[in-house]
CSV table of C-alpha atoms in Angstrom, one decimal:
chain,number,residue,atom,x,y,z
A,1,GLU,CA,87.1,52.9,15.7
A,2,ALA,CA,85.9,52.7,19.1
A,3,GLN,CA,82.5,52.0,19.6
A,4,VAL,CA,79.9,51.0,21.5
A,5,THR,CA,77.3,48.4,19.6
A,6,GLN,CA,73.6,47.8,20.4
A,7,ASN,CA,71.0,46.1,18.5
A,8,PRO,CA,68.2,46.7,17.7
A,9,ARG,CA,68.2,50.5,17.5
A,10,TYR,CA,64.2,49.7,17.5
A,11,LEU,CA,62.2,47.3,19.0
A,12,ILE,CA,58.2,46.5,19.4
A,13,THR,CA,56.9,43.6,21.1
A,14,VAL,CA,54.1,42.2,23.3
A,15,THR,CA,53.8,42.2,26.7
A,16,GLY,CA,55.4,38.9,28.2
A,17,LYS,CA,57.2,37.8,25.1
A,18,LYS,CA,61.4,37.3,25.9
A,19,LEU,CA,63.5,39.6,24.8
A,20,THR,CA,67.1,40.5,24.7
A,21,VAL,CA,69.0,43.4,23.5
A,22,THR,CA,72.5,43.0,23.1
A,23,CYS,CA,75.9,45.3,23.9
A,24,SER,CA,79.3,45.0,22.2
A,25,GLN,CA,82.2,46.6,22.8
A,26,ASN,CA,85.6,46.5,21.1
A,27,MET,CA,88.0,48.5,23.9
A,28,ASN,CA,88.7,45.8,26.1
A,29,HIS,CA,86.4,47.9,28.6
A,30,GLU,CA,86.2,45.9,32.0
A,31,TYR,CA,83.5,48.3,32.9
A,32,MET,CA,79.8,47.8,31.4
A,33,SER,CA,76.5,49.3,32.3
A,34,TRP,CA,73.2,49.5,31.4
A,35,TYR,CA,70.8,52.6,31.7
A,36,ARG,CA,67.1,53.3,30.6
A,37,GLN,CA,66.0,57.3,29.9
A,38,ASP,CA,62.4,58.2,30.6
A,39,PRO,CA,61.1,62.0,30.3
A,40,GLY,CA,61.4,63.7,33.6
A,41,LEU,CA,63.2,60.9,35.1
A,42,GLY,CA,66.6,61.2,33.0
A,43,LEU,CA,69.1,58.2,33.0
A,44,ARG,CA,69.0,55.6,35.6
A,45,GLN,CA,70.8,52.6,36.0
A,46,ILE,CA,69.6,49.1,35.6
A,47,TYR,CA,72.5,46.8,35.9
A,48,TYR,CA,76.4,47.1,35.7
A,49,SER,CA,79.4,44.8,35.4
A,50,MET,CA,82.7,45.5,36.8
A,51,ASN,CA,84.2,42.1,34.9
A,52,VAL,CA,83.7,38.9,33.2
A,53,GLU,CA,80.9,37.2,35.3
A,54,VAL,CA,81.0,40.2,37.9
A,55,THR,CA,77.5,42.0,37.9
A,56,ASP,CA,75.5,43.9,40.1
A,57,LYS,CA,72.2,45.7,40.1
A,58,GLY,CA,71.9,49.6,39.7
A,59,ASP,CA,68.7,51.7,40.8
A,60,VAL,CA,66.1,50.3,38.7
A,61,PRO,CA,66.8,46.4,38.4
A,62,GLU,CA,63.5,44.8,38.3
A,63,GLY,CA,62.5,43.1,35.4
A,64,TYR,CA,65.9,42.7,34.3
A,65,LYS,CA,68.5,40.2,33.7
A,66,VAL,CA,72.0,40.4,32.4
A,67,SER,CA,75.2,38.2,31.8
A,68,ARG,CA,78.7,38.7,30.8
A,69,LYS,CA,80.7,36.0,29.8
A,70,GLU,CA,83.2,37.6,27.8
A,71,LYS,CA,84.4,40.8,28.1
A,72,ARG,CA,83.1,42.1,25.1
A,73,ASN,CA,79.8,41.7,25.6
A,74,PHE,CA,76.7,42.4,27.8
A,75,PRO,CA,73.8,41.6,26.9
A,76,LEU,CA,70.1,43.1,28.8
A,77,ILE,CA,67.4,40.4,28.9
A,78,LEU,CA,63.4,41.3,29.6
A,79,GLU,CA,62.2,37.7,30.9
A,80,SER,CA,58.4,38.8,30.4
A,81,PRO,CA,58.6,42.3,29.3
A,82,SER,CA,55.8,44.8,30.7
A,83,PRO,CA,54.6,48.1,29.3
A,84,ASN,CA,56.0,50.2,32.2
A,85,GLN,CA,59.6,48.9,29.9
A,86,THR,CA,59.1,51.0,27.4
A,87,SER,CA,62.0,53.1,27.5
A,88,LEU,CA,65.4,54.1,26.0
A,89,TYR,CA,68.1,52.2,26.6
A,90,PHE,CA,71.3,53.0,26.6
A,91,CYS,CA,74.7,50.7,27.0
A,92,ALA,CA,77.7,52.1,27.9
A,93,SER,CA,81.2,51.1,29.0
A,94,SER,CA,84.5,52.6,30.6
A,95,ARG,CA,88.1,51.6,31.7
A,96,SER,CA,88.1,50.5,35.5
A,97,GLY,CA,91.3,50.2,36.6
A,98,GLN,CA,91.4,53.8,38.2
A,99,GLY,CA,87.6,53.2,38.8
A,100,ALA,CA,85.1,52.8,36.6
A,101,PHE,CA,84.3,56.1,34.5
A,102,ASN,CA,87.2,58.4,35.9
A,103,THR,CA,88.2,57.8,32.4
A,104,GLU,CA,85.9,58.8,29.1
A,105,ALA,CA,82.6,57.2,28.7
A,106,PHE,CA,81.2,55.6,25.7
A,107,PHE,CA,78.0,55.1,24.8
A,108,GLY,CA,75.9,53.0,22.8
A,109,GLN,CA,73.9,54.7,19.7
A,110,GLY,CA,70.5,53.6,22.2
A,111,THR,CA,67.5,50.8,21.8
A,112,ARG,CA,63.9,52.4,21.8
A,113,LEU,CA,62.1,49.5,23.1
A,114,THR,CA,57.9,49.9,22.9
A,115,VAL,CA,56.3,46.6,24.9
A,116,VAL,CA,52.4,46.9,23.6
B,1,LYS,CA,67.3,68.0,46.1
B,2,ASN,CA,69.3,66.4,43.0
B,3,GLU,CA,72.7,65.7,43.7
B,4,VAL,CA,73.5,67.2,40.0
B,5,GLU,CA,71.8,70.5,38.9
B,6,GLN,CA,71.9,71.4,35.6
B,7,SER,CA,70.9,75.1,34.2
B,8,PRO,CA,69.2,76.2,32.1
B,9,GLN,CA,66.8,73.7,31.1
B,10,ASN,CA,66.3,74.8,27.8
B,11,LEU,CA,67.8,77.4,26.0
B,12,THR,CA,67.1,79.1,22.9
B,13,ALA,CA,70.0,80.9,20.9
B,14,GLN,CA,70.8,82.7,17.5
B,15,GLU,CA,73.3,81.1,15.7
B,16,GLY,CA,76.7,82.7,16.3
B,17,GLU,CA,75.5,83.4,20.0
B,18,PHE,CA,78.2,82.5,22.7
B,19,ILE,CA,76.3,79.5,24.7
B,20,THR,CA,76.8,78.5,28.9
B,21,ILE,CA,75.6,75.9,30.5
B,22,ASN,CA,75.7,75.1,33.8
B,23,CYS,CA,76.5,72.1,36.1
B,24,SER,CA,76.5,71.9,39.8
B,25,TYR,CA,76.9,68.8,42.1
B,26,SER,CA,76.1,68.4,45.9
B,27,VAL,CA,79.1,65.1,46.7
B,28,GLY,CA,82.2,64.6,46.4
B,29,ILE,CA,83.2,63.4,42.9
B,30,SER,CA,86.3,62.5,41.1
B,31,ALA,CA,85.5,63.3,37.5
B,32,LEU,CA,82.8,64.9,35.7
B,33,HIS,CA,81.5,64.5,32.3
B,34,TRP,CA,79.6,66.6,29.9
B,35,LEU,CA,77.6,64.2,27.1
B,36,GLN,CA,75.6,65.6,23.5
B,37,GLN,CA,72.1,63.7,22.7
B,38,HIS,CA,71.5,64.2,19.9
B,39,PRO,CA,67.7,64.2,18.6
B,40,GLY,CA,67.8,60.9,17.1
B,41,GLY,CA,68.9,59.5,20.9
B,42,GLY,CA,73.0,58.8,20.3
B,43,ILE,CA,75.0,60.0,23.5
B,44,VAL,CA,78.3,61.3,22.6
B,45,SER,CA,80.8,62.1,25.2
B,46,LEU,CA,82.4,65.4,25.0
B,47,PHE,CA,84.4,65.7,28.0
B,48,MET,CA,85.6,64.2,30.7
B,49,LEU,CA,86.6,66.6,33.9
B,50,SER,CA,88.4,66.4,36.6
B,51,SER,CA,89.9,69.7,37.1
B,52,GLY,CA,90.8,73.1,34.7
B,53,LYS,CA,89.6,73.5,31.5
B,54,LYS,CA,89.6,71.5,28.5
B,55,LYS,CA,88.6,72.7,24.8
B,56,HIS,CA,87.9,71.1,21.7
B,57,GLY,CA,86.7,72.6,19.0
B,58,ARG,CA,84.3,75.8,19.8
B,59,LEU,CA,84.0,73.7,22.7
B,60,ILE,CA,85.3,74.7,26.5
B,61,ALA,CA,84.5,72.7,29.4
B,62,THR,CA,85.8,74.1,32.9
B,63,ILE,CA,85.2,73.1,36.4
B,64,ASN,CA,85.6,74.7,40.0
B,65,ILE,CA,86.1,71.2,42.3
B,66,GLN,CA,86.0,73.6,45.2
B,67,GLU,CA,82.7,75.0,44.3
B,68,LYS,CA,81.0,72.2,42.8
B,69,HIS,CA,80.3,73.6,39.8
B,70,SER,CA,81.2,73.3,36.1
B,71,SER,CA,80.3,75.0,33.0
B,72,LEU,CA,80.2,74.5,29.2
B,73,HIS,CA,80.5,76.9,27.3
B,74,ILE,CA,79.7,76.8,23.2
B,75,THR,CA,81.4,79.7,20.9
B,76,ALA,CA,79.9,80.8,17.7
B,77,SER,CA,77.1,78.4,17.7
B,78,HIS,CA,75.8,76.7,14.8
B,79,PRO,CA,72.2,74.9,14.2
B,80,ARG,CA,73.7,71.6,14.2
B,81,ASP,CA,75.1,72.1,18.2
B,82,SER,CA,70.6,71.7,18.7
B,83,ALA,CA,71.0,68.8,21.4
B,84,VAL,CA,70.6,67.7,24.7
B,85,TYR,CA,73.8,68.0,27.0
B,86,ILE,CA,74.3,66.2,29.9
B,87,CYS,CA,76.4,66.9,32.8
B,88,ALA,CA,77.2,63.3,34.8
B,89,VAL,CA,79.3,63.2,38.0
B,90,ARG,CA,81.5,60.3,39.1
B,91,SER,CA,80.6,60.2,42.9
B,92,LEU,CA,83.3,59.0,45.5
B,93,SER,CA,80.7,58.4,48.2
B,94,SER,CA,79.3,54.3,48.6
B,95,GLY,CA,82.1,52.5,46.9
B,96,SER,CA,81.1,54.2,43.6
B,97,ALA,CA,81.3,51.0,41.8
B,98,ARG,CA,78.3,52.0,39.6
B,99,GLN,CA,78.3,55.7,40.2
B,100,LEU,CA,77.8,57.9,37.3
B,101,THR,CA,74.8,59.9,38.5
B,102,PHE,CA,73.7,62.1,35.6
B,103,GLY,CA,71.8,65.9,35.4
B,104,SER,CA,68.7,66.1,33.8
B,105,GLY,CA,69.9,67.7,30.8
B,106,THR,CA,69.9,70.9,28.8
B,107,GLN,CA,67.5,71.2,25.8
B,108,LEU,CA,69.7,73.9,23.6
B,109,THR,CA,67.9,74.8,20.2
B,110,VAL,CA,70.2,77.2,17.9
B,111,LEU,CA,68.2,78.7,15.7
B,112,PRO,CA,69.6,79.6,12.3
């Protein structure tokens, strides 16, 4: 089954404690992206990756890091989480042969992060 | 003005009603996506459109590129259709390496 898998689904952590949210896709997609969703602000892009070892900032990259060492995995790293990073996070992937998201988009189940 | 506007923001319907959700956008696009987000939070892709009309079960999506407008229709609505429906466009502009621009979503509640 084609899917994007995020882990964990729920996470409560304390300010400053480094954490990683994993994202893995089994469709051999080149393009992967991270979004955060906040009430009243909708979905905003954090980082994206066009392919292995190719990453770039989205609209709200501050406080986040990513890596793309393998095609299937695109982890989101919060080196020193702060309460303003409390949010619902989504990973997404698509083929990019004709440009990302010109074909079907696949989203993970979401990770609800609370930073206290 | 947002690049992607959805209406209505909230919609309550009785089971069995025909539902329409609208999406208007102001940029040139190569694709438009309709997404469904259930109360549990997960997002599922319903349709990807670049022209015309697509149908899947009770769901129909249409797009008019000239008018920069898309509609999502649900026939014979059911309480399990209750969710947030999000329109997202794939912009042609600015290199578009990262461009999915999202609408703010329509919260649909279908009452039994």
